mmCIF file of C-alpha atoms and ligand atoms in Angstrom:
data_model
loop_
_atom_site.group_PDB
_atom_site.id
_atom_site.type_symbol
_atom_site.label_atom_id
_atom_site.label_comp_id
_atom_site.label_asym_id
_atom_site.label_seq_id
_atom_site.Cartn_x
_atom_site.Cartn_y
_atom_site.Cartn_z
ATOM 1 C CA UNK A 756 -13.348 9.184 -14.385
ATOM 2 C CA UNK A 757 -11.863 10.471 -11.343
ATOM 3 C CA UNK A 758 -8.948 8.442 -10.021
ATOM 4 C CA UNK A 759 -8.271 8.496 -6.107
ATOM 5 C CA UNK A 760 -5.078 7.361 -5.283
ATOM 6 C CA UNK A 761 -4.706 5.754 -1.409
ATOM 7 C CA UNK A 762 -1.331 5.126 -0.181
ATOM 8 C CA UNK A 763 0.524 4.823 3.239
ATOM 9 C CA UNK A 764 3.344 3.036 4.714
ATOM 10 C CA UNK A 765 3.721 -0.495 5.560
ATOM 11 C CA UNK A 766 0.737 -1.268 7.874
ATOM 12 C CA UNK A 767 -0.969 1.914 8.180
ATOM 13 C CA UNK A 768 -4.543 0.318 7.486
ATOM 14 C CA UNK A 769 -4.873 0.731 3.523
ATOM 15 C CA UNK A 770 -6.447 -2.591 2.355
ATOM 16 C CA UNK A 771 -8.608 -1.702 5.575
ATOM 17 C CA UNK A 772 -9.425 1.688 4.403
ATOM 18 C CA UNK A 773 -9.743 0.605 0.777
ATOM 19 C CA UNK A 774 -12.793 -1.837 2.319
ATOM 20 C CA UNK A 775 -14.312 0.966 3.499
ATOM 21 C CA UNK A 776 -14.931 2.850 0.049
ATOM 22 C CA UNK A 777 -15.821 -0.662 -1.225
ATOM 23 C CA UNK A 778 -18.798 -0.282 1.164
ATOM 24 C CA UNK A 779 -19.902 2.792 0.208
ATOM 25 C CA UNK A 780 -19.998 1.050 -3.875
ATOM 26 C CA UNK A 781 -16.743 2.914 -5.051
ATOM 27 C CA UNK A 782 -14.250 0.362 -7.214
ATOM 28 C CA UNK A 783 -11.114 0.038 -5.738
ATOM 29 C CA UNK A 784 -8.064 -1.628 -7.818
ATOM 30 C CA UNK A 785 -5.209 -2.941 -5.323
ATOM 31 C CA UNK A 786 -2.160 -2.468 -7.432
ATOM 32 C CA UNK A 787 -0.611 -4.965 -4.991
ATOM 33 C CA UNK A 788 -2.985 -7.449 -5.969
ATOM 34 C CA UNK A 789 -3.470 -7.242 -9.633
ATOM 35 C CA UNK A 790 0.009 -7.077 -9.794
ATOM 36 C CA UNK A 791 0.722 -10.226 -7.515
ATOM 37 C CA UNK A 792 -2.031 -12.062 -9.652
ATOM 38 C CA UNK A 793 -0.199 -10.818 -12.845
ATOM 39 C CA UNK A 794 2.810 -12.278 -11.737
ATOM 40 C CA UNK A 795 1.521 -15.758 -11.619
ATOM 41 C CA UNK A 796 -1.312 -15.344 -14.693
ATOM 42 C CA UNK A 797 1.213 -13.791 -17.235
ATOM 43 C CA UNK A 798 3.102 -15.872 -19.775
ATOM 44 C CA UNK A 799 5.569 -12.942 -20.442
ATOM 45 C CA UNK A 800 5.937 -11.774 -17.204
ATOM 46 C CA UNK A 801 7.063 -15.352 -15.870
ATOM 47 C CA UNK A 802 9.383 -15.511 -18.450
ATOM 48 C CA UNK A 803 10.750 -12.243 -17.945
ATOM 49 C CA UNK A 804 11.349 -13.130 -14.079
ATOM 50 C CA UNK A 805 12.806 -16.337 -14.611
ATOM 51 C CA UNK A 806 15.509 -14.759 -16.672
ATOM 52 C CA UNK A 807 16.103 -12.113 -14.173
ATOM 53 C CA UNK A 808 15.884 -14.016 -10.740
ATOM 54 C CA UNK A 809 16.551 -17.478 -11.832
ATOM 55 C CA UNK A 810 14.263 -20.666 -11.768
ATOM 56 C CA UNK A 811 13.533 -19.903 -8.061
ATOM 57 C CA UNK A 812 11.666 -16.915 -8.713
ATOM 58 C CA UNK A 813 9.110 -19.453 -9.255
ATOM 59 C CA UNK A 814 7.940 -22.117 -7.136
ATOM 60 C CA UNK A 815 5.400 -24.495 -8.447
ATOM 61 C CA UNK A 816 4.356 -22.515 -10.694
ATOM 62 C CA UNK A 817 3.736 -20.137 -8.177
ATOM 63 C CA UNK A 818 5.266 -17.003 -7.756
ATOM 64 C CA UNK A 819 8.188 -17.305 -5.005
ATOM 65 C CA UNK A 820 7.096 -13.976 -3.371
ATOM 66 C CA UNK A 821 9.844 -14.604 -0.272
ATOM 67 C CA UNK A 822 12.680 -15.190 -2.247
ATOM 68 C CA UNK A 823 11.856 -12.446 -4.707
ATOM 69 C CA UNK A 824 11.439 -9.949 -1.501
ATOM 70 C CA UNK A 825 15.013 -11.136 0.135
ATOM 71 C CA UNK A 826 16.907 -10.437 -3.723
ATOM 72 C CA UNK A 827 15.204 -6.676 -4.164
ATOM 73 C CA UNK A 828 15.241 -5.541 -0.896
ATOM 74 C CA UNK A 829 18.943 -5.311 -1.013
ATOM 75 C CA UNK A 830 19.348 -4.841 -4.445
ATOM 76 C CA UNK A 831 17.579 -1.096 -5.522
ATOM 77 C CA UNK A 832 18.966 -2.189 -9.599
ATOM 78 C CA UNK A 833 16.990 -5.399 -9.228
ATOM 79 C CA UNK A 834 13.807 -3.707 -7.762
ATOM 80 C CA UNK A 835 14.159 -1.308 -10.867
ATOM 81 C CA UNK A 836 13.868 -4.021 -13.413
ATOM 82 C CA UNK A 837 11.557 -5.942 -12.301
ATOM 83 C CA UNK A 838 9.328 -3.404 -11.721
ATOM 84 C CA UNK A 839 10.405 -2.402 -15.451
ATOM 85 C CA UNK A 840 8.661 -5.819 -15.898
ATOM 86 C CA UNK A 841 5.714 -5.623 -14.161
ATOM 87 C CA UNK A 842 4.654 -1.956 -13.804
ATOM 88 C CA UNK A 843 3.905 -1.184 -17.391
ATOM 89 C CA UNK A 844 1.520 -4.859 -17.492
ATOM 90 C CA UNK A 845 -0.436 -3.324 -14.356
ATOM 91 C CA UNK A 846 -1.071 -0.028 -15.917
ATOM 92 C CA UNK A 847 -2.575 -1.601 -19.217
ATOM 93 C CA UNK A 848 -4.592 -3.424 -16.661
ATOM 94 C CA UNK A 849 -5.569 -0.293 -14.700
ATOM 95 C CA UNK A 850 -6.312 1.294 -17.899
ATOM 96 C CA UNK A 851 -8.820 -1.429 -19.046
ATOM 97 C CA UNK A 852 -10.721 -1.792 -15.901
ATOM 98 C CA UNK A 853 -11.044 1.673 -15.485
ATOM 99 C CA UNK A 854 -12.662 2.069 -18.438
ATOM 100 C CA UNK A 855 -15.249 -0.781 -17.483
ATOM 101 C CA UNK A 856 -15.846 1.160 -14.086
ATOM 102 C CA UNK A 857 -19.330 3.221 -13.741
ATOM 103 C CA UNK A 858 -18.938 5.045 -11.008
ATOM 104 C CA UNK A 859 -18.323 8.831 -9.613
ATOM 105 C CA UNK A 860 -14.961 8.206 -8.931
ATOM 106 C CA UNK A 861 -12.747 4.971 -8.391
ATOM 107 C CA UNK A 862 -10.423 4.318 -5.621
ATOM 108 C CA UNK A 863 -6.716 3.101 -6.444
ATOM 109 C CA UNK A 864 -4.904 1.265 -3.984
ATOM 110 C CA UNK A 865 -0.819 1.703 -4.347
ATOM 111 C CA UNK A 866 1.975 1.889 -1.875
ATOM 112 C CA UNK A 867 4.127 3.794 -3.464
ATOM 113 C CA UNK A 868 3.372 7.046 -4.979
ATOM 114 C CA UNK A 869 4.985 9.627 -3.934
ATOM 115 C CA UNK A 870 8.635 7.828 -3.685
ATOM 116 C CA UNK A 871 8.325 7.312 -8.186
ATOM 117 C CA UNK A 872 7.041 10.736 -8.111
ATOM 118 C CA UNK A 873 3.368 9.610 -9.580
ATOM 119 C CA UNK A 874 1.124 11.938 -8.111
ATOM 120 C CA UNK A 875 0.084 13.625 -11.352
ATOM 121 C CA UNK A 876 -1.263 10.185 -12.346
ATOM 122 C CA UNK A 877 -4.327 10.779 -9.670
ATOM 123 C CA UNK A 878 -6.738 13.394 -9.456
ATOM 124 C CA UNK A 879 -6.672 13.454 -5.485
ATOM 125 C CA UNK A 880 -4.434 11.204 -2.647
ATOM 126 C CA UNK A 881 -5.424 9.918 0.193
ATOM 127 C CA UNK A 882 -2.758 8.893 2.864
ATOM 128 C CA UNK A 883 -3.353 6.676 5.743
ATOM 129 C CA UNK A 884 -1.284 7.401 8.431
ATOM 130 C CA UNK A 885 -1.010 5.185 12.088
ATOM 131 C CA UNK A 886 1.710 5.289 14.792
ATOM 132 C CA UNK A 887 4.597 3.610 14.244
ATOM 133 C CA UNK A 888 4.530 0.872 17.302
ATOM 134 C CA UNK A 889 0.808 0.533 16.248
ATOM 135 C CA UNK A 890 1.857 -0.242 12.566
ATOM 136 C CA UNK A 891 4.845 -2.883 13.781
ATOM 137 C CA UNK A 892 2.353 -4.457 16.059
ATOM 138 C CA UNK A 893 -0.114 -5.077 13.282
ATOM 139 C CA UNK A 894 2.471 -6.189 10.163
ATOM 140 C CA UNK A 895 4.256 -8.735 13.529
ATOM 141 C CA UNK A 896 0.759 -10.240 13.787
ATOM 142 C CA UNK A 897 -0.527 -10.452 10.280
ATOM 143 C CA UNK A 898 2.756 -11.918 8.668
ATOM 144 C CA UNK A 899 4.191 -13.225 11.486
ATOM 145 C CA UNK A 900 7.323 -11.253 10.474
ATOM 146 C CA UNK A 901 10.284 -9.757 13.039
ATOM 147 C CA UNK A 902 10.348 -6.101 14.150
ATOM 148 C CA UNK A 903 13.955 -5.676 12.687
ATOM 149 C CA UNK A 904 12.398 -6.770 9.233
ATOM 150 C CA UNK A 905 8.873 -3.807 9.433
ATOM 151 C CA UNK A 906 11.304 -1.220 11.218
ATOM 152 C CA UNK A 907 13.697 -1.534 7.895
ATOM 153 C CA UNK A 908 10.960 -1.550 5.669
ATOM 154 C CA UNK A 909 9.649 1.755 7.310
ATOM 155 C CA UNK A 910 12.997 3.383 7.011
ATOM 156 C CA UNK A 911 13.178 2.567 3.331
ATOM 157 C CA UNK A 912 9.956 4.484 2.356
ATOM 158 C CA UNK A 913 9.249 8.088 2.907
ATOM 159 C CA UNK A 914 8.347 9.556 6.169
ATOM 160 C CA UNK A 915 4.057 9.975 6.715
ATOM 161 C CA UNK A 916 4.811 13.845 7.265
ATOM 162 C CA UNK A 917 6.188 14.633 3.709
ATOM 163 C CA UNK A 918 3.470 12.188 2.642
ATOM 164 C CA UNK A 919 0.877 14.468 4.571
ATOM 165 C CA UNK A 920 2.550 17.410 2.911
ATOM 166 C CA UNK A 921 1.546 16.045 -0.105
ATOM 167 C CA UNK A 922 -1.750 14.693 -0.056
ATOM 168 C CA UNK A 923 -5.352 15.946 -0.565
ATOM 169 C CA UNK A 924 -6.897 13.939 2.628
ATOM 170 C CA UNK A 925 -5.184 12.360 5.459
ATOM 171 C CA UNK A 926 -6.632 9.529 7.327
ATOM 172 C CA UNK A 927 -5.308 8.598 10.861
ATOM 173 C CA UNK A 928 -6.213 4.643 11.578
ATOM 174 C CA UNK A 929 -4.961 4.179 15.063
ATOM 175 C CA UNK A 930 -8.716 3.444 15.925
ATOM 176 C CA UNK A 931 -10.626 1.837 13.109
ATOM 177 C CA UNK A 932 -13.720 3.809 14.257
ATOM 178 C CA UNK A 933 -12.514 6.929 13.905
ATOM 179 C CA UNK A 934 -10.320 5.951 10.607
ATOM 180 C CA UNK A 935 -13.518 4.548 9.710
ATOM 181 C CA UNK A 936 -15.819 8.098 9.947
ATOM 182 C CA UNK A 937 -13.132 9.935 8.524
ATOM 183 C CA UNK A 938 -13.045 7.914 5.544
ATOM 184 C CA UNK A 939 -16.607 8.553 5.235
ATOM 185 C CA UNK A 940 -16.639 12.378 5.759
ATOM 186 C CA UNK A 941 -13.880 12.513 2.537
ATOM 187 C CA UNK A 942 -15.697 10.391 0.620
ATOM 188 C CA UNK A 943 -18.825 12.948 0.938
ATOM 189 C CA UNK A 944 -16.408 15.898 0.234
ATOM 190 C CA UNK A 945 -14.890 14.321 -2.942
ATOM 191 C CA UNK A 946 -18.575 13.437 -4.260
ATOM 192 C CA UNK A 947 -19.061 17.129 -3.336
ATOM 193 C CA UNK A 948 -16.172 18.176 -5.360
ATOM 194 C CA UNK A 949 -17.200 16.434 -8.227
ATOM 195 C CA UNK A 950 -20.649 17.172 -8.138
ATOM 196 C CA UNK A 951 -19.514 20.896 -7.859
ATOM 197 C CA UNK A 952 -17.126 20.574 -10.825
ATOM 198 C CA UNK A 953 -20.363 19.001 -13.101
HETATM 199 P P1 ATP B 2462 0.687 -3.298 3.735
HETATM 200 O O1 ATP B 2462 1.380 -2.015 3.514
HETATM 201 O O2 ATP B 2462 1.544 -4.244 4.473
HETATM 202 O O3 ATP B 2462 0.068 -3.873 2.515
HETATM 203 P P2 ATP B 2462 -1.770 -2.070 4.649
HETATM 204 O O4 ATP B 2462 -1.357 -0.641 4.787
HETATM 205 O O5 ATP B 2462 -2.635 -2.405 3.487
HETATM 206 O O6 ATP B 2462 -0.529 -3.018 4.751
HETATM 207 P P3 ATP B 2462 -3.681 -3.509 6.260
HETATM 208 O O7 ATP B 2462 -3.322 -4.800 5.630
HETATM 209 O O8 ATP B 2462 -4.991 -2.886 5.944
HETATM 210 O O9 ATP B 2462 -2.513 -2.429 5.993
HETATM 211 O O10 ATP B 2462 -3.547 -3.591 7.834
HETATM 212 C C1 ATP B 2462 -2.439 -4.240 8.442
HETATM 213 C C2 ATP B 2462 -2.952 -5.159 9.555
HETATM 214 O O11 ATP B 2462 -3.471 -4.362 10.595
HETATM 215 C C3 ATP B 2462 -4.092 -6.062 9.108
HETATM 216 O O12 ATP B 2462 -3.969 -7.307 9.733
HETATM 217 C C4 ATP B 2462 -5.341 -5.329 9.587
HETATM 218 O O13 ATP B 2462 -6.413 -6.197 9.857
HETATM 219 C C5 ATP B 2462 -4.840 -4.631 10.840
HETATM 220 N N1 ATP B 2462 -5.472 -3.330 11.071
HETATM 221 C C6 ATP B 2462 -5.647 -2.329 10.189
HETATM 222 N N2 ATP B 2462 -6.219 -1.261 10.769
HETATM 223 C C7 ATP B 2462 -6.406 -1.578 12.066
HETATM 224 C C8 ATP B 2462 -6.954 -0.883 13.195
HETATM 225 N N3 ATP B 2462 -7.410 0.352 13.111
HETATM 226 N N4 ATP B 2462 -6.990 -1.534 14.375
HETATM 227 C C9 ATP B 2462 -6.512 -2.796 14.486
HETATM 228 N N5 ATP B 2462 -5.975 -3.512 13.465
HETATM 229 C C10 ATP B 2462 -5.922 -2.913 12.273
#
């Protein structure tokens, strides 16, 4: 199976982009996601994050995403554990529903991939790239969050052009139409590719 990595900074459009292979039947896992849910489904996990962050890493029963987000972001030794955690419990979960996947190739959602140096895990990358003002504007509406907070966020991951450098396709989503028909025109060429390689 042919694994497609899609990443991009903070608000560049990749959950939007991701919807777009979706539509044209490819699987897409959003590590995000799966991750989020495995946060709140797993036993171990819980237990695990409790003894790291305290009882308020928890809220509910719920996953206390803000308060988890305030203690990492300034703490890179925290971020590194937990993701010690969590990581390895998403891949197993990767690994099993990829294998239940029928499909030419499957589409996997991450933000970070370049920044752990992952890229041999996919067989192509996809980056979505949007102005910055555009991408602030968009993250200040959807989570109702400050510009100081997204500008931070954007200095603390790596810059689109050595994430362009690095990728096999490039999508620019300053105007969903266009983001939209270039998504398209890669997915032909990587059903190309493959076809080509059978
Ligand atoms: P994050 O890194 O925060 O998870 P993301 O890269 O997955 O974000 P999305 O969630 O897809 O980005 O998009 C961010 C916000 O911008 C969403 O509210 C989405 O609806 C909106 N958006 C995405 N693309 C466009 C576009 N081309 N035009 C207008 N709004 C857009």
């Amino acid at each position: 199976m042919i694994v497609v990595g899609l990443t991009g900074g903070i608000g560049s459009g990749k959950t939007t982009i991701s919807k777009c292979f979706e539509s044209y039947r490819i699987p897409v896992y959003i590590a995000d996601v799966e991750a989020k849910a495995l946060m709140n489904r797993s036993k171990v996990i819980k237990r695990k994050l409790i003894k790291l962050f305290g009882e308020f890493a928890y809220k509910d029963e719920i996953l206390n995403r803000p308060f988890l987000a305030s203690k990492i972001f300034t703490d890179k030794e925290l971020l590194l554990k937990m993701n010690a955690i969590v990581h390895p419990k998403v891949a197993s979960h990767f690994k099993r529903w990829l294998k239940k996947q029928d499909s030419p190739y499957i589409i996997k959602e991450v933000a970070i991939i370049f920044e752990n140096n992952l890229e041999k895990q996919y067989d192509y990358i996809i980056t979505v790239v949007a102005d910055e003002d555009l991408r602030i504007e968009r993250v200040m509406k959807r989570d109702d969050a400050s510009k100081e907070k997204i500008v931070s966020i954007i200095k603390n991951q790596l810059p689109d052009d050595e994430k362009i450098k690095k990728s096999d396709f490039v999508i620019t989503n300053n105007d969903l139409d266009t983001a939209k028909s270039q998504a398209e025109e890669i997915h032909h060429q990587i059903l190309q590719i493959i076809n080509k390689k059978d």
